[in-house]
PDB file of C-alpha atoms in Angstrom:
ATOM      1  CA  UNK A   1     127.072  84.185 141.454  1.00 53.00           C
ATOM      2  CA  UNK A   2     126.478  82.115 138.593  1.00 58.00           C
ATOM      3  CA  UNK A   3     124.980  85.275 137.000  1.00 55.00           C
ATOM      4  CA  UNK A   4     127.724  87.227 137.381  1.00 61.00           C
ATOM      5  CA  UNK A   5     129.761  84.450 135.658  1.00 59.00           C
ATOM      6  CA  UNK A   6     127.467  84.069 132.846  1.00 64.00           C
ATOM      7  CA  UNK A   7     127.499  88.243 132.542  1.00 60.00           C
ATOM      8  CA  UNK A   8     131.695  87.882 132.069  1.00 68.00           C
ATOM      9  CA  UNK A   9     131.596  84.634 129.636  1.00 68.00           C
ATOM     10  CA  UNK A  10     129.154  87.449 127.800  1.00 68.00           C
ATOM     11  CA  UNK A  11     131.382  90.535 127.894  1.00 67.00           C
ATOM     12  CA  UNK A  12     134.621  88.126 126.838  1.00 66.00           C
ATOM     13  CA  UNK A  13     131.936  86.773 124.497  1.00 68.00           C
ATOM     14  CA  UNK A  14     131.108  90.259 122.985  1.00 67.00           C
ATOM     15  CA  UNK A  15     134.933  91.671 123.445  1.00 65.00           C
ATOM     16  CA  UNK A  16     136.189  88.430 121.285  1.00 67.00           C
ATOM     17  CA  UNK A  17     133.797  89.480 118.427  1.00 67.00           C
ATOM     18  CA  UNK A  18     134.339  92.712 118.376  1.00 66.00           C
ATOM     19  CA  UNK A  19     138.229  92.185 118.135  1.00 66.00           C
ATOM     20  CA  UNK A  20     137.791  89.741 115.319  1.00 68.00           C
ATOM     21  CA  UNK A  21     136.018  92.240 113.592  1.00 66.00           C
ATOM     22  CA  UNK A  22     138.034  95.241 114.472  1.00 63.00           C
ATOM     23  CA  UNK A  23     140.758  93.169 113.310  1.00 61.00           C
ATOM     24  CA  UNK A  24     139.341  91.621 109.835  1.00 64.00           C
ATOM     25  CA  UNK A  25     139.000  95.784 109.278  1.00 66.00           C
ATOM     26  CA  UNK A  26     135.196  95.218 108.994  1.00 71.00           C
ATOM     27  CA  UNK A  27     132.918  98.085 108.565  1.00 79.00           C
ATOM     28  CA  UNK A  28     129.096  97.692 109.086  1.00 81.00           C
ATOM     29  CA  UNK A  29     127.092  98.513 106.054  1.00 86.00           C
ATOM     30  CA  UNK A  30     123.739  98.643 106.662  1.00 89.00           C
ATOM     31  CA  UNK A  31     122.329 101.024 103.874  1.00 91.00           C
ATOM     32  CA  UNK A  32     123.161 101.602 100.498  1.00 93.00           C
ATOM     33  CA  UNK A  33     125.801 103.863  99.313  1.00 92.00           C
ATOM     34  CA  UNK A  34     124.384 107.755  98.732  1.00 94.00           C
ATOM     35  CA  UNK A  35     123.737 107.897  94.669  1.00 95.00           C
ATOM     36  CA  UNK A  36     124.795 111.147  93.306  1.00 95.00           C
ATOM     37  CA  UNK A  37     123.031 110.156  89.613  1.00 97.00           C
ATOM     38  CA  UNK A  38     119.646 108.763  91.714  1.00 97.00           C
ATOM     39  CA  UNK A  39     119.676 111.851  93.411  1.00 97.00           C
ATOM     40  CA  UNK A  40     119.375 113.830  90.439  1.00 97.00           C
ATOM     41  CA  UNK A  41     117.161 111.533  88.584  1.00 98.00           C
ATOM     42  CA  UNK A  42     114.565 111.757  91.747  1.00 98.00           C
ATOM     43  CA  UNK A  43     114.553 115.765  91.367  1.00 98.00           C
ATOM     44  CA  UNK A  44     114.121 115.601  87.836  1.00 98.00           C
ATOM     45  CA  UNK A  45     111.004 113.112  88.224  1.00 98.00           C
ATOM     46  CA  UNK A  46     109.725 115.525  90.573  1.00 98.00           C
ATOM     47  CA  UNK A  47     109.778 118.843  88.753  1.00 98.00           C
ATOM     48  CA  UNK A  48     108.277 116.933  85.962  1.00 98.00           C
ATOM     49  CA  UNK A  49     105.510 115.493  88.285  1.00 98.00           C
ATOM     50  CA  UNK A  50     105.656 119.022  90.134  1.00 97.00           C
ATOM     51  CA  UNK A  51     104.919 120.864  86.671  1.00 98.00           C
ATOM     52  CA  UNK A  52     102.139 118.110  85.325  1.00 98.00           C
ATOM     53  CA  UNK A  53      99.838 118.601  88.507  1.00 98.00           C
ATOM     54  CA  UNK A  54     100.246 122.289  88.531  1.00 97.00           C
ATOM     55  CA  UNK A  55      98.896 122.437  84.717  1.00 97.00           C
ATOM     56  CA  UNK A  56      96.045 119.375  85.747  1.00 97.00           C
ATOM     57  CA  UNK A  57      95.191 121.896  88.576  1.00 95.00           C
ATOM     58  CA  UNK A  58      94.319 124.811  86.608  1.00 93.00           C
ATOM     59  CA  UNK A  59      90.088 124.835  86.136  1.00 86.00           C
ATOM     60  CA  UNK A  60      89.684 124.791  81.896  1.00 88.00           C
ATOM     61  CA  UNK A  61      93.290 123.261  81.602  1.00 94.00           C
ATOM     62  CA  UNK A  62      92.889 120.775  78.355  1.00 96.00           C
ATOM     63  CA  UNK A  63      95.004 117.616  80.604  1.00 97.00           C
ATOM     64  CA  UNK A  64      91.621 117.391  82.442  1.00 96.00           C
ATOM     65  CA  UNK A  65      90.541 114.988  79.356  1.00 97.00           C
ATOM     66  CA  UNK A  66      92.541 112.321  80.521  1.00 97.00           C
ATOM     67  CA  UNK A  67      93.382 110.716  76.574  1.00 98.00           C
ATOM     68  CA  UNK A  68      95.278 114.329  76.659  1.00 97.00           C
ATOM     69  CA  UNK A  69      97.071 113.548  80.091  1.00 98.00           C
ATOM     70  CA  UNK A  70      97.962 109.920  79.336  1.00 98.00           C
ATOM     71  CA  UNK A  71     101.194 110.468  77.583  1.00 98.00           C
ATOM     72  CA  UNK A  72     102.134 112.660  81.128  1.00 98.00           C
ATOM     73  CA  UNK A  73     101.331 109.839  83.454  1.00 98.00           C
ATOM     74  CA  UNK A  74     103.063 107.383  81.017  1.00 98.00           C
ATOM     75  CA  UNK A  75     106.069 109.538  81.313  1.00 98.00           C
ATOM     76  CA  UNK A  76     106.188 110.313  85.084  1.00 98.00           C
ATOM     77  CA  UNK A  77     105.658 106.087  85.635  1.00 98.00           C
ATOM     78  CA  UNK A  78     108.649 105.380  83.005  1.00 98.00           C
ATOM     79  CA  UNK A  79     110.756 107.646  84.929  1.00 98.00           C
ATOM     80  CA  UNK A  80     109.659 106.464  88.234  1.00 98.00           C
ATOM     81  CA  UNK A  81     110.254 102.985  86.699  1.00 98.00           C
ATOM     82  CA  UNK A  82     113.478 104.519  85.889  1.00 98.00           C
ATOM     83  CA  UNK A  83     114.589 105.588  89.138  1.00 98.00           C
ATOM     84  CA  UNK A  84     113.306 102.015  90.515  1.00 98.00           C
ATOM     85  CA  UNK A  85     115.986 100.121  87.901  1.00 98.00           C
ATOM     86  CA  UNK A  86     118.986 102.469  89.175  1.00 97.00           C
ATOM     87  CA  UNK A  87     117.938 101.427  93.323  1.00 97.00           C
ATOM     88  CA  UNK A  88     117.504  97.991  92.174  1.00 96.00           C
ATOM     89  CA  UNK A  89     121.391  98.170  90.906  1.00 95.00           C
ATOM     90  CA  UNK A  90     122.331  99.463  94.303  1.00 91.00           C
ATOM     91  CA  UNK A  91     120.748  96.974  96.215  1.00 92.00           C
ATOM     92  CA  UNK A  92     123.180  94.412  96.910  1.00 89.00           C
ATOM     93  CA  UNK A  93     122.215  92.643 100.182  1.00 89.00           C
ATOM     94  CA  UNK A  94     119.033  94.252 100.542  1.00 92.00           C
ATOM     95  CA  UNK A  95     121.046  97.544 101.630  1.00 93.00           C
ATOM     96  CA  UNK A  96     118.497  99.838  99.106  1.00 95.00           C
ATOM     97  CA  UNK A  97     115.495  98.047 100.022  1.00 95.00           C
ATOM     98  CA  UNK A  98     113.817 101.011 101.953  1.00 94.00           C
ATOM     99  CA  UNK A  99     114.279 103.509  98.912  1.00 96.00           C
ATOM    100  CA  UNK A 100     112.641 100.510  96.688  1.00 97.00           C
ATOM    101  CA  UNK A 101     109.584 100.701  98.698  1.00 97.00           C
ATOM    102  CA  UNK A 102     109.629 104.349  98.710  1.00 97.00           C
ATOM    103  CA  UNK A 103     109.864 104.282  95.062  1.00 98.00           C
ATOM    104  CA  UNK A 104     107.225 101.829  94.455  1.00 98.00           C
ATOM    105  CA  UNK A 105     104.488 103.677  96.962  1.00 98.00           C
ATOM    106  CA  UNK A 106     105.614 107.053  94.923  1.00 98.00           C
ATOM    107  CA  UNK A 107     104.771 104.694  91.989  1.00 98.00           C
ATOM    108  CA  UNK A 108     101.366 104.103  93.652  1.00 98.00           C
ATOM    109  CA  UNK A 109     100.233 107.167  94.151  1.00 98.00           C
ATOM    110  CA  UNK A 110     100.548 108.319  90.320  1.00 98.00           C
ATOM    111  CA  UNK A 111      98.979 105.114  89.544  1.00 98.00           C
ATOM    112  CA  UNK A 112      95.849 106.116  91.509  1.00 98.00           C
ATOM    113  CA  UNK A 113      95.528 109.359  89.889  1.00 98.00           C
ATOM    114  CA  UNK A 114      96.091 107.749  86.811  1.00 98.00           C
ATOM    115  CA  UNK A 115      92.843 105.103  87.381  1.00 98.00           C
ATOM    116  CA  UNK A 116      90.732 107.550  88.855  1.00 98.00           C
ATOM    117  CA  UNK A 117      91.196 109.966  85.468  1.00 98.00           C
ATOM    118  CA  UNK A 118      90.653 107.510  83.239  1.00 98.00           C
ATOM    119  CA  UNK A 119      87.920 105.919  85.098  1.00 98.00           C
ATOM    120  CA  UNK A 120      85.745 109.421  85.129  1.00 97.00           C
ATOM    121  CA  UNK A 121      87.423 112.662  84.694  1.00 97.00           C
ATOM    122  CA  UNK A 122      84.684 114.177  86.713  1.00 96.00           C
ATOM    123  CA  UNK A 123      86.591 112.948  90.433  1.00 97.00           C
ATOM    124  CA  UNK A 124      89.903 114.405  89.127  1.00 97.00           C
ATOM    125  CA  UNK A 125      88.477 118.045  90.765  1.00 96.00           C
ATOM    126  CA  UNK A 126      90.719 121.137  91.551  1.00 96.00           C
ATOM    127  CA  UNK A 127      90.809 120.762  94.744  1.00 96.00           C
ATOM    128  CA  UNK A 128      91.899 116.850  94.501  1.00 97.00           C
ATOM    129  CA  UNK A 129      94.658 117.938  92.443  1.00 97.00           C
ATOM    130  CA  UNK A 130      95.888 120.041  94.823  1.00 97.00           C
ATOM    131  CA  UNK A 131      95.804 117.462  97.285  1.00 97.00           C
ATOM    132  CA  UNK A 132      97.599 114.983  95.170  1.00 98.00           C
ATOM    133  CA  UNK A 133     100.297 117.418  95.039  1.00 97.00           C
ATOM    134  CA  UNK A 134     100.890 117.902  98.041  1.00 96.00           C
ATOM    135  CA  UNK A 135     100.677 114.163  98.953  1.00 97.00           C
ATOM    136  CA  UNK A 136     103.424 112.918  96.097  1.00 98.00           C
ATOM    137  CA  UNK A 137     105.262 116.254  97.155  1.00 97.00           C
ATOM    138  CA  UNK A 138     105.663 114.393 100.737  1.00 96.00           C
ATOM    139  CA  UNK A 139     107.259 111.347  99.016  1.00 97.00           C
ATOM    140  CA  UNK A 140     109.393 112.749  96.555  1.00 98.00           C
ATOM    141  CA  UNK A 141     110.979 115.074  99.516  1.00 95.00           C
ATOM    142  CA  UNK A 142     111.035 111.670 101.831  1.00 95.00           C
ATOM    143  CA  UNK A 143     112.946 110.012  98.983  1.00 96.00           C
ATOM    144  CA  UNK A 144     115.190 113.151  98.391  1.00 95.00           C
ATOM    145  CA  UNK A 145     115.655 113.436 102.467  1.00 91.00           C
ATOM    146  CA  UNK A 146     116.812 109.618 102.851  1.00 91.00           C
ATOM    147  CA  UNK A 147     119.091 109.915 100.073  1.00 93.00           C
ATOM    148  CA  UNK A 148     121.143 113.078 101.680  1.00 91.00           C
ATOM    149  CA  UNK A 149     121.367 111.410 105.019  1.00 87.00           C
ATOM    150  CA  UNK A 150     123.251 108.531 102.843  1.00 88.00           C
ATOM    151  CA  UNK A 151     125.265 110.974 101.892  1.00 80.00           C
ATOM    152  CA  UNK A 152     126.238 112.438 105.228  1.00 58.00           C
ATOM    153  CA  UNK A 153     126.874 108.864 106.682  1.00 51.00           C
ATOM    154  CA  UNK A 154     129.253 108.617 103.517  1.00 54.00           C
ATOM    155  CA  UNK A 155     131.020 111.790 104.747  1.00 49.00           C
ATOM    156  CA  UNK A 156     131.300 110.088 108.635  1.00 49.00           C
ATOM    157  CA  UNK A 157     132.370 107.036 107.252  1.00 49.00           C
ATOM    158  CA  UNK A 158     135.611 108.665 105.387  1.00 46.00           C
ATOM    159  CA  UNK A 159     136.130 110.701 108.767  1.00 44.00           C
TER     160      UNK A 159
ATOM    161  CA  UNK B   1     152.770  93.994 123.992  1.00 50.00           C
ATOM    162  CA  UNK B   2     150.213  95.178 126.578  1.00 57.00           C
ATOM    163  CA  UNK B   3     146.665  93.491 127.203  1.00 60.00           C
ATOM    164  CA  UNK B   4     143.619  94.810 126.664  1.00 57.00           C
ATOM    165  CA  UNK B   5     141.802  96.038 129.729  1.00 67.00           C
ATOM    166  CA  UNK B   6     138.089  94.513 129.063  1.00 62.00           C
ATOM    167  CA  UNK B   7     136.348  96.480 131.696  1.00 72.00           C
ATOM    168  CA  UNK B   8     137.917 100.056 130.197  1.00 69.00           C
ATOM    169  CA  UNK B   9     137.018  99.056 126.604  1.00 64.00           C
ATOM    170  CA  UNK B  10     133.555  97.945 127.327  1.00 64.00           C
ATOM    171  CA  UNK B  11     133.226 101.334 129.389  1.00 70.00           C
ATOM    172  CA  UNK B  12     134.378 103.132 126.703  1.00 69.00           C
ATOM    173  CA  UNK B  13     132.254 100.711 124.156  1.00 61.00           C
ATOM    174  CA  UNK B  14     129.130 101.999 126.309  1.00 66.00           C
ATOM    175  CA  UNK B  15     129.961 105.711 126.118  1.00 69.00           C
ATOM    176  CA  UNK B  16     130.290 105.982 122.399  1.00 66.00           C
ATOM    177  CA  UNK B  17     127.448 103.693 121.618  1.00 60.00           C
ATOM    178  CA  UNK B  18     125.714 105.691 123.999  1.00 64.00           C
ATOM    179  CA  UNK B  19     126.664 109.112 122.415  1.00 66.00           C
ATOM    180  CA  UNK B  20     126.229 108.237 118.791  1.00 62.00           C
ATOM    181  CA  UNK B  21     122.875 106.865 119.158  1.00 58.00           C
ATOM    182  CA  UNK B  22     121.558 109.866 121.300  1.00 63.00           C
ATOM    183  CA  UNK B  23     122.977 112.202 118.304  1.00 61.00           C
ATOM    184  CA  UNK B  24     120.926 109.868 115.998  1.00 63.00           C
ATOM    185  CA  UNK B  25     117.287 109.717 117.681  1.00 62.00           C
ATOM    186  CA  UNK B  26     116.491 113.495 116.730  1.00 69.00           C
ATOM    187  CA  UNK B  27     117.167 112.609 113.078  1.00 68.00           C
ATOM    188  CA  UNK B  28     115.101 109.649 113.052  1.00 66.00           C
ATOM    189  CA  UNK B  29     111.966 112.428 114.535  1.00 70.00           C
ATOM    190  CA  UNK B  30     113.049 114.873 112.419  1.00 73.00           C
ATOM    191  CA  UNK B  31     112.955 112.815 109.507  1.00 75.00           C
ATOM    192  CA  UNK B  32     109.490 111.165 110.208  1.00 81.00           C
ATOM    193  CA  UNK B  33     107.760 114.116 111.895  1.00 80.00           C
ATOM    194  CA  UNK B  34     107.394 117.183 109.225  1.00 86.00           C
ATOM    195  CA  UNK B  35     106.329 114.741 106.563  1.00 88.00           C
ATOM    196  CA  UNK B  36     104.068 112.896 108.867  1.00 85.00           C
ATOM    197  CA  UNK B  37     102.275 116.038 110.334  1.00 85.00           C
ATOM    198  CA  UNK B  38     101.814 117.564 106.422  1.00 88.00           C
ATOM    199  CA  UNK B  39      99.862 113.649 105.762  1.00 90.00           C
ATOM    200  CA  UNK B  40      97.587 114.205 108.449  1.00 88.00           C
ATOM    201  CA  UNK B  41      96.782 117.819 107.610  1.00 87.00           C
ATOM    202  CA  UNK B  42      95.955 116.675 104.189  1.00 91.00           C
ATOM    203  CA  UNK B  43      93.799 113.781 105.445  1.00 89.00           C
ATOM    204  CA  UNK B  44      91.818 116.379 107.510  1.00 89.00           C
ATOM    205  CA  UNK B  45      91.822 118.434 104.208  1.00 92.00           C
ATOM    206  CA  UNK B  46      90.153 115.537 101.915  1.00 93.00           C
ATOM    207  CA  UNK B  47      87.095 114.977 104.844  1.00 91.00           C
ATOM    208  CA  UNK B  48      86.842 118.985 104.596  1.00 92.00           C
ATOM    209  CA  UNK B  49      86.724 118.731 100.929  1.00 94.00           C
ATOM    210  CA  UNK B  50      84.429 115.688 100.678  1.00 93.00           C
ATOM    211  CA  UNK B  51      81.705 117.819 103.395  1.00 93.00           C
ATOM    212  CA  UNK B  52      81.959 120.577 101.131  1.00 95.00           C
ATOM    213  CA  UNK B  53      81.570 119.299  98.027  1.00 96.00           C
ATOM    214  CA  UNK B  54      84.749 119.910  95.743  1.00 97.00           C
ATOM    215  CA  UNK B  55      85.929 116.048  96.406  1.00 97.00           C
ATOM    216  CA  UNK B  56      84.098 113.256  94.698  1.00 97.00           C
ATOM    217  CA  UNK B  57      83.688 110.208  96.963  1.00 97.00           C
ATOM    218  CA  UNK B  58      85.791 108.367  94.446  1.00 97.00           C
ATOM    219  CA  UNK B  59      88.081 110.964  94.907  1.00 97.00           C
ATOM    220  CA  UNK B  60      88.278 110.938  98.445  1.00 96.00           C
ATOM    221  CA  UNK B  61      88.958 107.195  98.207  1.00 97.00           C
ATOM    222  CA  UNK B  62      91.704 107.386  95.730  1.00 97.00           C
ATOM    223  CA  UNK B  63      93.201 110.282  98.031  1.00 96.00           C
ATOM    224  CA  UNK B  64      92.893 108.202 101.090  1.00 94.00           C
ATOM    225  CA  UNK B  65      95.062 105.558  99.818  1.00 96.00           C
ATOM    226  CA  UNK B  66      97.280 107.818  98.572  1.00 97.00           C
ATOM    227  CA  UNK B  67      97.842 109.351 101.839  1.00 94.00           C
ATOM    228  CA  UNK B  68      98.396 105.853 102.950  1.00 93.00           C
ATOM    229  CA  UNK B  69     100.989 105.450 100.476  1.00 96.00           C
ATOM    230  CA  UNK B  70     102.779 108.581 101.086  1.00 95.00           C
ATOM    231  CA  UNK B  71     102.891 107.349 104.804  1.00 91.00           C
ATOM    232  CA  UNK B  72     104.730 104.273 104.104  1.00 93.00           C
ATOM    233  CA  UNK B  73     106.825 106.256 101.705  1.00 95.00           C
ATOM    234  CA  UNK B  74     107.953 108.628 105.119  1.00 92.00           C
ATOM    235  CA  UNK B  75     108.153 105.107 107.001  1.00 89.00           C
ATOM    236  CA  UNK B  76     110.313 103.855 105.269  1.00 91.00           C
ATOM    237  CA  UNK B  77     112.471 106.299 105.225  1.00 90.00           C
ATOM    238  CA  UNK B  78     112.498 106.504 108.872  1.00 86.00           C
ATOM    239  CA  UNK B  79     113.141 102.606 109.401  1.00 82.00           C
ATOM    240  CA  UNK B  80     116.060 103.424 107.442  1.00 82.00           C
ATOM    241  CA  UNK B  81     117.463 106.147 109.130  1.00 84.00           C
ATOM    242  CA  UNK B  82     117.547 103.775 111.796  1.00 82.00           C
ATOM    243  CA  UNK B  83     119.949 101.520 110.426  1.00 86.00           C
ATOM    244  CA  UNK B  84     122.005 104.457 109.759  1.00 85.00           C
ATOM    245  CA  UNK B  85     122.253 105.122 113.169  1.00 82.00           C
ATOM    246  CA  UNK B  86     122.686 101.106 114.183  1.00 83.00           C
ATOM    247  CA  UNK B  87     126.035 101.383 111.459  1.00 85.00           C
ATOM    248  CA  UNK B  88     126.904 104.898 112.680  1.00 83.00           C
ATOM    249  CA  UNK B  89     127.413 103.171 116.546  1.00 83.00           C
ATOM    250  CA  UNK B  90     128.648  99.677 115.468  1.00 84.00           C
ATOM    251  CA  UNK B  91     131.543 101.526 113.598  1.00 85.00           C
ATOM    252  CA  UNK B  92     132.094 103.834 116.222  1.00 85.00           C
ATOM    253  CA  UNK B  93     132.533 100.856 118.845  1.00 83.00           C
ATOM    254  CA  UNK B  94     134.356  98.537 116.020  1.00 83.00           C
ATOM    255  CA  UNK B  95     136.567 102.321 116.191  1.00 83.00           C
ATOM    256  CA  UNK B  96     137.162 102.240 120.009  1.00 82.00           C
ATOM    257  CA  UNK B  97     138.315  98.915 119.614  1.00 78.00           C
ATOM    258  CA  UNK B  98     140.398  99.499 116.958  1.00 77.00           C
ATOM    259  CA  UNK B  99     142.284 102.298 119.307  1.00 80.00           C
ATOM    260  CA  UNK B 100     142.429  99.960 121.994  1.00 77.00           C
ATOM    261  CA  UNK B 101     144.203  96.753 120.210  1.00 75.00           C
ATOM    262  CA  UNK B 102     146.449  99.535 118.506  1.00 76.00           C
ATOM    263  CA  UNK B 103     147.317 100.884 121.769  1.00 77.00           C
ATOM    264  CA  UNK B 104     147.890  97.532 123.079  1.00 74.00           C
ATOM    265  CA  UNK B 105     150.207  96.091 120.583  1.00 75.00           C
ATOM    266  CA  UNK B 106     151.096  98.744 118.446  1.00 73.00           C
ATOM    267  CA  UNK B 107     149.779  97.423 115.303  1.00 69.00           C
ATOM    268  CA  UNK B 108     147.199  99.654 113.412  1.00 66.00           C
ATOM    269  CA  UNK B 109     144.339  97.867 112.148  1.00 59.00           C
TER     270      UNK B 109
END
């Protein structure tokens, strides 16, 4: 009995606060608008990325002295750092805080490459480059993926 | 003006929450899955390369915690997707009730 009570107080409860909302014309936001120019910006960083490892891969290529790849890694970072300023501008109320951490494990993983190079060229290997491109290949499409699903909730929300 | 029958809305509250969400689950797998099955192939692919040879054991290690990053990278993404699909049913419910105080007073919110 007294259950069964507390189970209606809930439903009233629930029904109140949905009305109020429903009525204050509230719309639940929990993820950042989809970002047409961040979109873009991502694919760029990635053929750029996409292009530097392929050329790194090849056997006698001359980025395999790393004081010849530096400027590269400088540039992909500065773009990533880039792309991280633009989320950061979107992320009112936390709503772009999952495509900040993708962003800054993306940032990571050039990072590593970066320290191993310049720590001994030897470990930067064909077959670790490969490797390394296929890894950051994984995050740049993850980033790429979340941001068209923001865009397809955009499209449901104007339905 | 009409009142609002509670037990109709909160049936119909439960059927498009319901709905929405199941339409949502696959994209959360789909998301996560792909991405998370190429990460483990390459994992497999850097103790391969490290028992052959053509992977330094610095290199291994710096491609280990890159795999580790790319993981959270996919992760994330997923944990988000799942909000999508949290907003996706709260507006759908905040949308049945919208019908329902529109039917019952005739006011559109």
């Amino acid at each position: 009995m007294a259950l069964r009570v507390g189970l209606t107080k809930l439903r009233l409860l629930v029904a109140c606060l949905l009305i109020g909302l429903a009525m204050a014309g509230c719309q639940a936001q929990f993820v950042a608008d989809y970002d047409e120019i961040f979109d873009r910006a991502v694919t760029d960083t990635q053929k750029k990325t996409d292009a530097f490892l392929q050329k790194l891969a090849e056997p006698r290529s001359p980025l395999r002295v790393f004081a010849r790849a530096k400027d590269s890694y400088d540039d992909i970072l500065n773009d990533i750092h880039s792309l991280k300023i633009r989320a950061e501008a979107n992320n009112s109320g936390g709503l772009n805080a999952e495509t900040l951490i993708q962003i800054e494990k993306t940032a990571a993983t050039i990072r590593e490459l970066r320290a191993l190079h310049a720590n001994d060229a030897r470990d930067v290997t064909d077959r670790l480059v490969v490797l390394t491109q296929q890894t950051v290949d994984v995050q740049f499409s993850s980033m790429l993926k979340f941001e068209n699903l923001k865009r397809r909730g955009e499209a449901k929300k104007k339905q | 003006m009409a009142s609002i029958d509670f037990d109709k809305l909160f049936k119909n509250i439960l059927v498009v929450a319901e709905s929405t969400a199941e339409e949502g689950w696959p994209a959360i797998r789909d998301f996560a899955k792909g991405d998370l099955e190429k990460l483990a192939r390459t994992a497999v692919e850097i103790a391969e390369g490290r028992i052959n040879g053509t992977i330094t054991e610095n290199g291994a290690k710096a491609l280990l915690k890159m795999n580790q990053n790319a993981v959270e990278t996919v992760l994330a993404g997923a944990a988000c997707v799942t909000k999508l699909v949290a907003e996706r049913v709260i507006n759908a419910v905040l949308g049945v009730v919208k019908d329902a105080i529109k039917a019952a007073t005739g006011f559109a919110l």
